[in-house]
Amino acid sequence: MVSWNGPSCHHSLARVTGIARRSFQSTVPVWKRPSIAPKPALNTRHIRENPDLYKQTCIDRNYRDQQDNPQEIVQLSKGLNHLQRNARDLRQLRNIVRTKLASTPIPDHVPGTDTDSQGGRLLAEAKQLKEEFGKVEVQEDDLRERIEALAKDLPNLTSTETPIGREPRVLGYISDSSNAGLSSLARNHTYIGRQFDILDFEAAGTTSGWGWYFLKNEGALLEQALVQYALSVAMKHGFSMVTPPSMVYSHIAGACGFQPRDQGGEQQSYVIAQEQRRASLDQEGKPEMAMAGTAEILFAGMKANTTLEARHLPLKVVGASRCYRAEAGARGLDTKGLYRVHEFTKVEMFAWTLKDEEQVVFDAMLAVQKEILSGLGLRCRILEMPSTDLGASAVRKIDIEAFFPSRRLKNEGWGEVTSTSICTDYQTRRLNTRVKLGTAKAEKEITPGPKATIQSSDFPSTINGTAMAVPRVIAALLENGWNEKDDYVQVPEVLQYWMHGKIQIKKKAT
């Protein structure tokens, strides 16, 4: 009789793995992946080989609740390897039993009941091994799920270009960086917008609540002009235009590094209620959906479960979309007017590229942003953003801030208007987006003749950048373009074509 001396599957998972089991709950929620979601291919091997690096990354980026994840992944992986060895032993034993059964007479009556015969004993043992093997598989699946959940919670690694801490590094300026000559009576864009009848926050408060707004007259024209201007510049630099949806599956947003709540627990996105799973039927309900906070999510998801051709990279797209952000928080200078709103129009650039071309595409996006902002005549500064300011998916981020006269008491008047990030393969691994690198000859000849060829593939890098954040740029144009003496706002020359020839915004005749 063949005997099984491995650990009984009636033992707890903690005994098999040597790890105290905890009820795993991420501090940052991990989306429950429905059956239609892309299956992630996370690089847990790199985490296991560099747990201290990932722990320090969590500390540097203020993901302190996740700093123990790397070491737990190491321990759980050891437990998984132990279970896999046991499974191999079980599989070998099961094969031995099957071989013996093939040459052993089986009783004519009910199989497995006659344990006095050799055939009956083998059948009983085969049944026991099958049950034991099934239990080990369940434990393996449980460990894999826990390892994946811990790995998905980790942020990307951090570029050596990124300052560690909270302070950005100034890289340069666009236009004149001096604040000299500004009127001491510099008005907020909300005042200017009301005076010229192009902004209406009160009516939006009635229809939609605080954080929404109406753009009217030249304000509405400005929005369309800024969109067309940004698209024209991006397309001139080789970006193809795409118009994305406004709603997205929550599991796609999660795969891109966007969670419904931030590290402080504040609500970030608007989630759309879906039909729940019906208890009477063994089927999934509709996957959760959310209003997209940025077109980056939709663009990245556009190539989920897709293999790209290396010769087609970099693949660059640009598009305008409405964006939705809950962004809860106390009202203050940041939350007055157009600077921080719940819904806005944004033109977004996105690219898939080979890893060795990341920097080229990143620099190209930054050049588009500089061209757009310099064409508008805005005074801006360029910042290398610190580790604590990086989103989960980014290894490096450069922001461009415009000068807002009304914000001189906060951050010396500077406010973000664009952002560009390198995300390496963080998003493509979670969305199962691959790139076919070509063919390679197999090492071993399987059959006589030409060597077999294998397809080499990898996960491409993604890069995203803002081409135009419309409300903030409108605010900057109103405040910087306002002629206090003659009481009008100058329209930048690059926008006048889309403004039906208007060169100034003035008060309406009463």
Coordinates of C-alpha atoms in Angstrom, one line a residue:
M1 CA 0.0 0.0 0.0
V2 CA 1.2 3.5 -0.8
S3 CA 1.3 5.8 2.2
W4 CA 1.1 9.6 2.4
N5 CA 3.2 11.1 5.2
G6 CA 2.8 14.7 4.3
P7 CA 1.0 17.2 6.5
S8 CA -2.7 16.5 6.8
C9 CA -4.9 19.0 5.0
H10 CA -7.0 19.0 8.1
H11 CA -4.2 21.1 9.7
S12 CA -4.7 24.8 9.7
L13 CA -3.1 27.0 7.1
A14 CA -1.0 28.5 9.8
R15 CA 0.5 25.1 10.6
V16 CA 1.2 24.3 7.0
T17 CA 2.9 27.6 6.2
G18 CA 4.3 28.5 9.5
I19 CA 2.5 31.9 9.4
A20 CA -0.1 33.2 11.7
R21 CA -3.1 33.8 9.5
R22 CA -4.7 37.2 9.7
S23 CA -8.0 38.3 8.2
F24 CA -6.6 40.3 5.3
Q25 CA -8.1 43.7 4.9
S26 CA -6.2 46.4 3.0
T27 CA -6.0 49.8 4.4
V28 CA -6.5 51.0 0.8
P29 CA -9.4 49.0 -0.5
V30 CA -8.6 46.4 -3.1
W31 CA -11.2 46.0 -5.8
K32 CA -12.9 42.6 -5.9
R33 CA -12.0 41.4 -9.3
P34 CA -15.1 40.1 -11.2
S35 CA -14.8 37.4 -13.8
I36 CA -14.6 39.9 -16.7
A37 CA -11.7 41.8 -15.2
P38 CA -8.1 41.4 -16.6
K39 CA -6.0 39.0 -14.6
P40 CA -3.0 40.8 -13.1
A41 CA 0.5 39.5 -13.6
L42 CA 2.3 41.2 -10.7
N43 CA 6.1 40.9 -10.3
T44 CA 6.0 39.3 -6.9
R45 CA 9.4 37.7 -7.4
H46 CA 11.0 41.2 -7.5
I47 CA 9.1 42.0 -4.2
R48 CA 10.4 38.7 -2.6
E49 CA 13.9 39.5 -3.7
N50 CA 13.8 43.1 -2.5
P51 CA 11.5 43.4 0.5
D52 CA 13.5 46.1 2.2
L53 CA 13.4 48.3 -1.0
Y54 CA 9.6 48.0 -1.2
K55 CA 9.3 48.7 2.5
Q56 CA 11.4 51.8 2.3
T57 CA 9.4 52.9 -0.8
C58 CA 6.2 52.7 1.3
I59 CA 7.7 54.7 4.1
D60 CA 9.1 57.4 1.7
R61 CA 5.7 57.7 0.0
N62 CA 3.6 57.7 3.1
Y63 CA 2.1 54.2 2.6
R64 CA 3.0 53.3 6.1
D65 CA 0.0 50.9 6.5
Q66 CA 1.5 48.8 3.6
Q67 CA 5.1 48.8 4.8
D68 CA 4.8 45.3 6.2
N69 CA 3.3 43.9 3.0
P70 CA 6.6 43.0 1.4
Q71 CA 7.8 40.9 4.3
E72 CA 4.4 39.2 4.6
I73 CA 4.6 38.4 0.9
V74 CA 8.0 36.7 1.5
Q75 CA 6.5 34.6 4.3
L76 CA 3.4 33.7 2.5
S77 CA 5.5 32.7 -0.6
K78 CA 7.5 30.3 1.6
G79 CA 4.3 28.8 2.7
L80 CA 3.0 28.5 -0.9
N81 CA 6.3 26.8 -2.0
H82 CA 5.8 24.3 0.9
L83 CA 2.3 23.5 -0.2
Q84 CA 3.4 23.2 -3.8
R85 CA 6.1 20.6 -2.8
N86 CA 3.4 18.7 -0.9
A87 CA 1.1 18.9 -4.0
R88 CA 3.9 17.4 -6.1
D89 CA 4.4 14.5 -3.7
L90 CA 0.6 13.9 -3.7
R91 CA 0.6 14.0 -7.5
Q92 CA 3.4 11.4 -7.7
L93 CA 1.6 9.2 -5.2
R94 CA -1.6 9.5 -7.2
N95 CA 0.2 8.5 -10.4
I96 CA 1.7 5.5 -8.7
V97 CA -1.7 4.4 -7.5
R98 CA -3.2 4.9 -11.0
T99 CA -0.4 2.8 -12.5
K100 CA -1.1 0.0 -10.0
L101 CA -4.9 0.2 -10.6
A102 CA -4.3 -0.3 -14.3
S103 CA -2.8 -3.8 -13.7
T104 CA -5.0 -4.8 -10.7
P105 CA -8.4 -6.6 -10.9
I106 CA -11.2 -4.4 -9.5
P107 CA -14.1 -6.0 -7.6
D108 CA -17.4 -6.3 -9.5
H109 CA -19.4 -4.7 -6.7
V110 CA -19.4 -1.1 -5.6
P111 CA -15.9 0.3 -6.1
G112 CA -14.0 1.1 -2.9
T113 CA -16.1 -1.0 -0.6
D114 CA -14.0 -4.1 -0.6
T115 CA -10.9 -3.1 1.3
D116 CA -9.8 -6.7 1.7
S117 CA -8.8 -7.0 -1.9
Q118 CA -5.8 -5.1 -3.4
G119 CA -8.0 -3.4 -6.0
G120 CA -10.4 -2.2 -3.3
R121 CA -7.6 -0.8 -1.2
L122 CA -6.1 1.0 -4.1
L123 CA -9.5 2.5 -5.0
A124 CA -10.0 3.7 -1.5
E125 CA -6.5 5.2 -1.4
A126 CA -7.0 6.9 -4.8
K127 CA -10.1 8.5 -3.4
Q128 CA -8.3 9.7 -0.2
L129 CA -5.4 11.2 -2.3
K130 CA -7.9 13.0 -4.5
E131 CA -9.5 14.6 -1.5
E132 CA -6.2 15.5 0.1
F133 CA -5.0 17.0 -3.2
G134 CA -8.2 19.1 -3.6
K135 CA -7.7 20.5 -0.1
V136 CA -4.1 21.5 -0.8
E137 CA -5.2 23.2 -4.0
V138 CA -7.8 25.2 -2.1
Q139 CA -5.0 26.3 0.4
E140 CA -2.7 27.2 -2.5
D141 CA -5.4 29.4 -4.1
D142 CA -6.0 31.1 -0.8
L143 CA -2.3 32.0 -0.4
R144 CA -2.1 33.2 -4.0
E145 CA -5.1 35.5 -3.5
R146 CA -3.5 36.9 -0.3
I147 CA -0.1 37.4 -2.0
E148 CA -1.8 39.2 -4.9
A149 CA -3.9 41.4 -2.7
L150 CA -0.8 42.5 -0.7
A151 CA 1.2 43.1 -3.8
K152 CA -1.6 45.1 -5.5
D153 CA -1.7 47.4 -2.4
L154 CA 2.0 48.4 -2.8
P155 CA 2.9 51.6 -4.7
N156 CA 5.3 51.6 -7.6
L157 CA 9.0 52.1 -6.9
T158 CA 10.4 55.6 -6.9
S159 CA 12.8 57.1 -9.5
T160 CA 16.2 58.3 -8.4
E161 CA 15.2 61.7 -9.8
T162 CA 12.4 62.1 -7.2
P163 CA 13.2 64.1 -4.1
I164 CA 12.5 62.0 -1.0
G165 CA 10.1 63.8 1.5
R166 CA 7.6 66.5 1.0
E167 CA 9.5 69.3 -0.8
P168 CA 9.5 69.6 -4.6
R169 CA 12.6 70.7 -6.5
V170 CA 12.2 73.7 -8.9
L171 CA 13.5 72.7 -12.4
G172 CA 12.8 76.0 -14.2
Y173 CA 10.3 78.6 -15.3
I174 CA 8.1 79.4 -18.2
S175 CA 7.8 83.1 -19.1
D176 CA 8.7 85.7 -16.5
S177 CA 8.8 84.2 -13.0
S178 CA 8.8 87.6 -11.3
N179 CA 5.6 88.7 -9.4
A180 CA 6.5 92.4 -9.6
G181 CA 4.0 94.9 -10.9
L182 CA 0.9 93.1 -9.8
S183 CA -1.9 95.2 -8.5
S184 CA -2.4 95.1 -4.7
L185 CA -6.1 94.9 -5.6
A186 CA -5.7 91.7 -7.7
R187 CA -9.1 90.1 -7.7
N188 CA -10.0 86.5 -7.5
H189 CA -11.3 84.9 -10.7
T190 CA -14.6 84.4 -9.1
Y191 CA -15.1 88.2 -8.7
I192 CA -14.0 88.8 -12.3
G193 CA -16.2 86.0 -13.6
R194 CA -19.2 87.3 -11.9
Q195 CA -18.6 90.9 -13.0
F196 CA -18.3 89.8 -16.6
D197 CA -21.2 87.4 -16.4
I198 CA -19.2 84.3 -17.5
L199 CA -19.2 82.3 -14.2
D200 CA -22.2 81.4 -12.1
F201 CA -21.6 79.5 -8.9
E202 CA -24.9 80.4 -7.2
A203 CA -27.1 78.8 -9.9
A204 CA -25.0 75.7 -9.8
G205 CA -25.4 75.6 -6.0
T206 CA -29.1 75.4 -6.6
T207 CA -29.0 72.7 -9.2
S208 CA -26.1 70.6 -8.1
G209 CA -24.6 71.9 -4.8
W210 CA -21.2 73.2 -3.7
G211 CA -18.3 72.4 -6.0
W212 CA -20.2 72.8 -9.3
Y213 CA -20.4 75.8 -11.6
F214 CA -21.9 77.2 -14.8
L215 CA -19.7 78.6 -17.6
K216 CA -21.5 81.2 -19.5
N217 CA -21.0 83.4 -22.6
E218 CA -17.2 84.0 -23.1
G219 CA -16.5 81.5 -20.2
A220 CA -18.1 78.7 -22.2
L221 CA -16.3 79.8 -25.3
L222 CA -13.0 79.8 -23.4
E223 CA -13.6 76.2 -22.4
Q224 CA -14.0 75.1 -26.0
A225 CA -11.2 77.3 -27.2
L226 CA -8.8 75.8 -24.6
V227 CA -9.8 72.3 -25.6
Q228 CA -9.3 72.9 -29.3
Y229 CA -6.0 74.7 -28.7
A230 CA -4.6 71.9 -26.5
L231 CA -5.7 69.2 -28.9
S232 CA -4.2 71.0 -31.9
V233 CA -0.8 71.3 -30.2
A234 CA -0.8 67.6 -29.1
M235 CA -1.8 66.3 -32.5
K236 CA 0.9 68.4 -34.1
H237 CA 3.4 66.4 -32.0
G238 CA 2.1 63.0 -33.2
F239 CA -0.8 62.2 -30.7
S240 CA -3.9 60.6 -32.2
M241 CA -7.2 61.8 -30.9
V242 CA -9.6 59.6 -28.9
T243 CA -12.8 60.5 -27.1
P244 CA -13.2 58.2 -24.0
P245 CA -16.3 57.3 -22.0
S246 CA -17.0 59.1 -18.7
M247 CA -17.9 55.9 -16.7
V248 CA -15.4 53.2 -15.9
Y249 CA -15.5 49.8 -14.1
S250 CA -14.1 50.2 -10.6
H251 CA -11.7 47.3 -11.2
I252 CA -10.2 49.1 -14.2
A253 CA -9.7 52.2 -12.1
G254 CA -8.2 50.1 -9.3
A255 CA -5.8 48.5 -11.7
C256 CA -4.6 52.0 -12.7
G257 CA -3.8 52.9 -9.1
F258 CA -7.0 54.9 -8.4
Q259 CA -8.9 53.9 -5.3
P260 CA -12.3 55.3 -4.0
R261 CA -10.5 56.7 -1.0
D262 CA -7.1 58.2 -0.5
Q263 CA -4.5 57.4 2.2
G264 CA -6.3 59.7 4.6
G265 CA -9.6 57.9 4.0
E266 CA -11.3 60.7 2.1
Q267 CA -13.7 60.0 -0.7
Q268 CA -12.1 60.5 -4.1
S269 CA -14.5 59.1 -6.7
Y270 CA -18.2 58.9 -7.3
V271 CA -19.3 55.2 -7.4
I272 CA -22.4 54.2 -9.4
A273 CA -24.7 51.7 -7.7
Q274 CA -25.2 48.5 -9.8
E275 CA -27.6 45.6 -9.5
Q276 CA -26.4 43.3 -6.8
R277 CA -25.9 39.5 -7.1
R278 CA -29.2 37.8 -6.9
A279 CA -29.2 35.3 -4.1
S280 CA -31.6 32.9 -5.9
L281 CA -29.2 32.6 -8.9
D282 CA -25.5 31.5 -8.9
Q283 CA -24.3 34.4 -10.9
E284 CA -22.4 37.7 -10.5
G285 CA -24.1 41.0 -10.2
K286 CA -23.1 43.8 -12.5
P287 CA -19.5 45.0 -11.8
E288 CA -19.2 48.3 -9.8
M289 CA -18.8 51.4 -11.9
A290 CA -17.5 54.9 -11.1
M291 CA -17.4 58.3 -12.8
A292 CA -13.9 58.6 -14.2
G293 CA -11.6 61.0 -12.4
T294 CA -9.3 61.3 -15.4
A295 CA -9.2 59.9 -19.0
E296 CA -5.9 58.3 -18.1
I297 CA -7.9 55.4 -16.6
L298 CA -10.0 54.9 -19.7
F299 CA -7.0 55.2 -22.0
A300 CA -5.0 52.6 -20.0
G301 CA -8.0 50.3 -19.9
M302 CA -8.4 50.6 -23.7
K303 CA -5.6 48.1 -24.2
A304 CA -6.4 45.7 -21.4
N305 CA -6.0 42.0 -22.3
T306 CA -4.2 43.2 -25.5
T307 CA -0.8 42.4 -27.0
L308 CA 0.8 45.4 -28.8
E309 CA 3.4 45.2 -31.5
A310 CA 6.7 46.7 -30.6
R311 CA 7.0 48.4 -34.0
H312 CA 3.8 50.4 -33.2
L313 CA 5.3 51.9 -30.0
P314 CA 5.3 54.5 -28.7
L315 CA 1.5 54.6 -29.2
K316 CA 0.3 58.1 -28.2
V317 CA -3.3 59.3 -27.8
V318 CA -4.9 62.5 -26.6
G319 CA -8.5 63.3 -25.8
A320 CA -10.9 65.6 -24.0
S321 CA -13.2 64.3 -21.4
R322 CA -15.3 65.3 -18.4
C323 CA -13.7 64.3 -15.1
Y324 CA -15.4 63.7 -11.8
R325 CA -13.7 63.9 -8.3
A326 CA -15.4 63.9 -5.0
E327 CA -12.4 65.4 -3.2
A328 CA -14.0 65.9 0.2
G329 CA -12.4 68.4 2.6
A330 CA -12.8 71.6 4.4
R331 CA -13.7 74.7 2.4
G332 CA -10.8 77.2 2.0
L333 CA -8.7 79.0 -0.5
D334 CA -8.2 75.8 -2.5
T335 CA -12.0 75.1 -2.7
K336 CA -13.2 78.5 -3.8
G337 CA -14.1 79.2 -7.4
L338 CA -12.8 77.0 -10.2
Y339 CA -9.6 75.8 -8.5
R340 CA -11.0 72.6 -7.0
V341 CA -14.3 71.4 -8.4
H342 CA -16.2 68.2 -8.6
E343 CA -16.6 68.1 -12.4
F344 CA -14.4 69.6 -15.1
T345 CA -13.1 69.3 -18.6
K346 CA -9.6 68.0 -19.1
V347 CA -7.4 67.2 -22.2
E348 CA -5.2 64.2 -21.3
M349 CA -2.2 62.7 -23.1
F350 CA -1.4 59.0 -22.7
A351 CA 1.3 56.7 -24.2
W352 CA 2.4 53.1 -24.2
T353 CA 6.1 52.7 -24.8
L354 CA 9.0 50.3 -24.5
K355 CA 10.9 50.6 -21.3
D356 CA 14.0 52.0 -22.8
E357 CA 12.0 54.8 -24.4
E358 CA 10.3 56.1 -21.3
Q359 CA 12.4 59.2 -20.9
V360 CA 12.0 60.2 -24.5
V361 CA 8.2 60.0 -24.4
F362 CA 8.1 61.7 -21.0
D363 CA 10.2 64.6 -22.2
A364 CA 8.0 64.9 -25.3
M365 CA 4.9 65.2 -23.2
L366 CA 6.6 67.8 -21.1
A367 CA 7.5 69.8 -24.2
V368 CA 3.9 69.8 -25.3
Q369 CA 2.8 71.2 -21.9
K370 CA 5.4 73.9 -22.1
E371 CA 4.4 74.9 -25.6
I372 CA 0.7 75.1 -24.6
L373 CA 1.3 77.2 -21.4
S374 CA 3.9 79.5 -23.0
G375 CA 1.5 80.1 -25.9
L376 CA -1.1 81.3 -23.3
G377 CA 1.4 83.7 -21.8
L378 CA 1.1 82.2 -18.3
R379 CA 3.9 82.5 -15.9
C380 CA 4.7 79.0 -14.6
R381 CA 7.3 77.1 -12.7
I382 CA 8.3 73.4 -13.4
L383 CA 8.7 71.1 -10.4
E384 CA 10.2 67.7 -9.8
M385 CA 7.6 66.4 -7.3
P386 CA 8.6 64.7 -4.1
S387 CA 7.9 61.1 -3.1
T388 CA 4.9 61.9 -0.9
D389 CA 3.2 63.5 -3.8
L390 CA 3.4 60.6 -6.2
G391 CA 0.3 58.6 -7.0
A392 CA 0.4 54.8 -6.5
S393 CA 1.3 54.1 -10.1
A394 CA 4.0 56.7 -10.7
V395 CA 7.7 56.4 -10.3
R396 CA 8.3 60.0 -11.3
K397 CA 6.1 63.1 -11.6
I398 CA 6.8 66.6 -12.9
D399 CA 4.1 69.3 -12.3
I400 CA 3.8 72.7 -13.8
E401 CA 2.3 75.4 -11.6
A402 CA 0.9 78.6 -12.9
F403 CA 0.9 81.8 -11.0
F404 CA -2.5 82.9 -9.6
P405 CA -2.5 86.5 -8.2
S406 CA -5.4 85.6 -5.8
R407 CA -3.3 82.8 -4.2
R408 CA -0.4 84.9 -3.1
L409 CA -1.1 84.0 0.5
K410 CA -0.9 80.3 -0.3
N411 CA 2.1 78.7 -1.8
E412 CA 3.3 82.1 -3.0
G413 CA 0.6 82.2 -5.6
W414 CA 1.5 79.0 -7.4
G415 CA -1.1 76.3 -8.3
E416 CA -0.8 73.1 -10.3
V417 CA -2.1 73.2 -13.9
T418 CA -0.4 70.2 -15.5
S419 CA 1.2 66.9 -14.3
T420 CA 3.2 64.3 -16.2
S421 CA 4.0 60.8 -14.8
I422 CA 6.0 57.7 -15.7
C423 CA 4.2 54.6 -14.5
T424 CA 6.6 51.9 -15.9
D425 CA 4.7 48.6 -16.1
Y426 CA 2.5 49.2 -13.0
Q427 CA -0.7 49.6 -15.0
T428 CA 0.0 47.2 -17.8
R429 CA 0.8 44.3 -15.5
R430 CA -2.5 44.9 -13.7
L431 CA -4.4 45.3 -17.0
N432 CA -2.6 42.4 -18.8
T433 CA -1.4 44.7 -21.6
R434 CA 1.6 43.2 -23.3
V435 CA 4.0 44.0 -26.1
K436 CA 5.3 41.5 -28.6
L437 CA 9.1 42.0 -28.8
G438 CA 9.7 39.6 -31.6
T439 CA 10.9 36.0 -32.0
A440 CA 13.9 34.1 -30.6
K441 CA 15.3 30.7 -31.5
A442 CA 14.6 28.0 -29.0
E443 CA 17.6 26.6 -27.2
K444 CA 16.6 23.0 -27.8
E445 CA 15.7 21.4 -31.0
I446 CA 12.3 19.6 -30.5
T447 CA 12.3 18.0 -33.9
P448 CA 15.0 17.7 -36.7
G449 CA 15.2 20.6 -39.0
P450 CA 15.0 24.4 -38.2
K451 CA 14.9 25.3 -34.5
A452 CA 11.6 26.2 -33.0
T453 CA 10.8 29.9 -32.5
I454 CA 9.2 31.4 -29.5
Q455 CA 7.5 34.8 -29.1
S456 CA 9.2 37.1 -26.7
S457 CA 6.8 39.5 -24.9
D458 CA 7.0 42.0 -22.0
F459 CA 4.8 44.6 -20.3
P460 CA 5.1 48.1 -21.9
S461 CA 5.4 51.2 -19.8
T462 CA 2.7 53.9 -19.6
I463 CA 3.1 57.6 -19.4
N464 CA 0.4 60.2 -18.9
G465 CA 0.3 63.9 -18.9
T466 CA -2.2 66.8 -18.7
A467 CA -2.5 68.8 -21.8
M468 CA -5.2 71.1 -20.4
A469 CA -7.0 71.3 -17.1
V470 CA -9.7 73.7 -18.3
P471 CA -11.1 75.3 -15.1
R472 CA -7.8 76.1 -13.5
V473 CA -6.4 77.5 -16.7
I474 CA -9.6 79.7 -17.1
A475 CA -9.0 80.9 -13.6
A476 CA -5.3 81.7 -14.3
L477 CA -6.2 83.5 -17.6
L478 CA -8.9 85.7 -15.9
E479 CA -6.6 86.7 -13.0
N480 CA -3.5 87.3 -15.1
G481 CA -5.2 88.7 -18.1
W482 CA -7.3 91.2 -16.2
N483 CA -6.6 94.8 -17.0
E484 CA -7.7 96.5 -13.8
K485 CA -7.5 100.0 -15.1
D486 CA -9.8 99.5 -18.1
D487 CA -11.7 96.6 -16.6
Y488 CA -11.4 93.9 -19.3
V489 CA -9.6 90.5 -19.7
Q490 CA -7.3 90.0 -22.6
V491 CA -7.8 86.9 -24.6
P492 CA -4.5 85.2 -25.6
E493 CA -3.8 85.4 -29.3
V494 CA -3.7 81.5 -29.7
L495 CA -7.3 81.3 -28.5
Q496 CA -8.9 84.1 -30.5
Y497 CA -9.6 81.9 -33.6
W498 CA -11.9 79.7 -31.4
M499 CA -13.3 82.7 -29.6
H500 CA -15.0 83.9 -32.8
G501 CA -12.4 86.7 -33.0
K502 CA -12.9 88.1 -29.5
I503 CA -9.7 89.7 -28.2
Q504 CA -11.1 91.0 -24.9
I505 CA -13.8 90.0 -22.4
K506 CA -15.7 92.9 -21.0
K507 CA -18.7 93.7 -18.9
K508 CA -22.0 93.2 -20.6
A509 CA -24.1 96.3 -21.4
T510 CA -26.9 96.8 -19.0

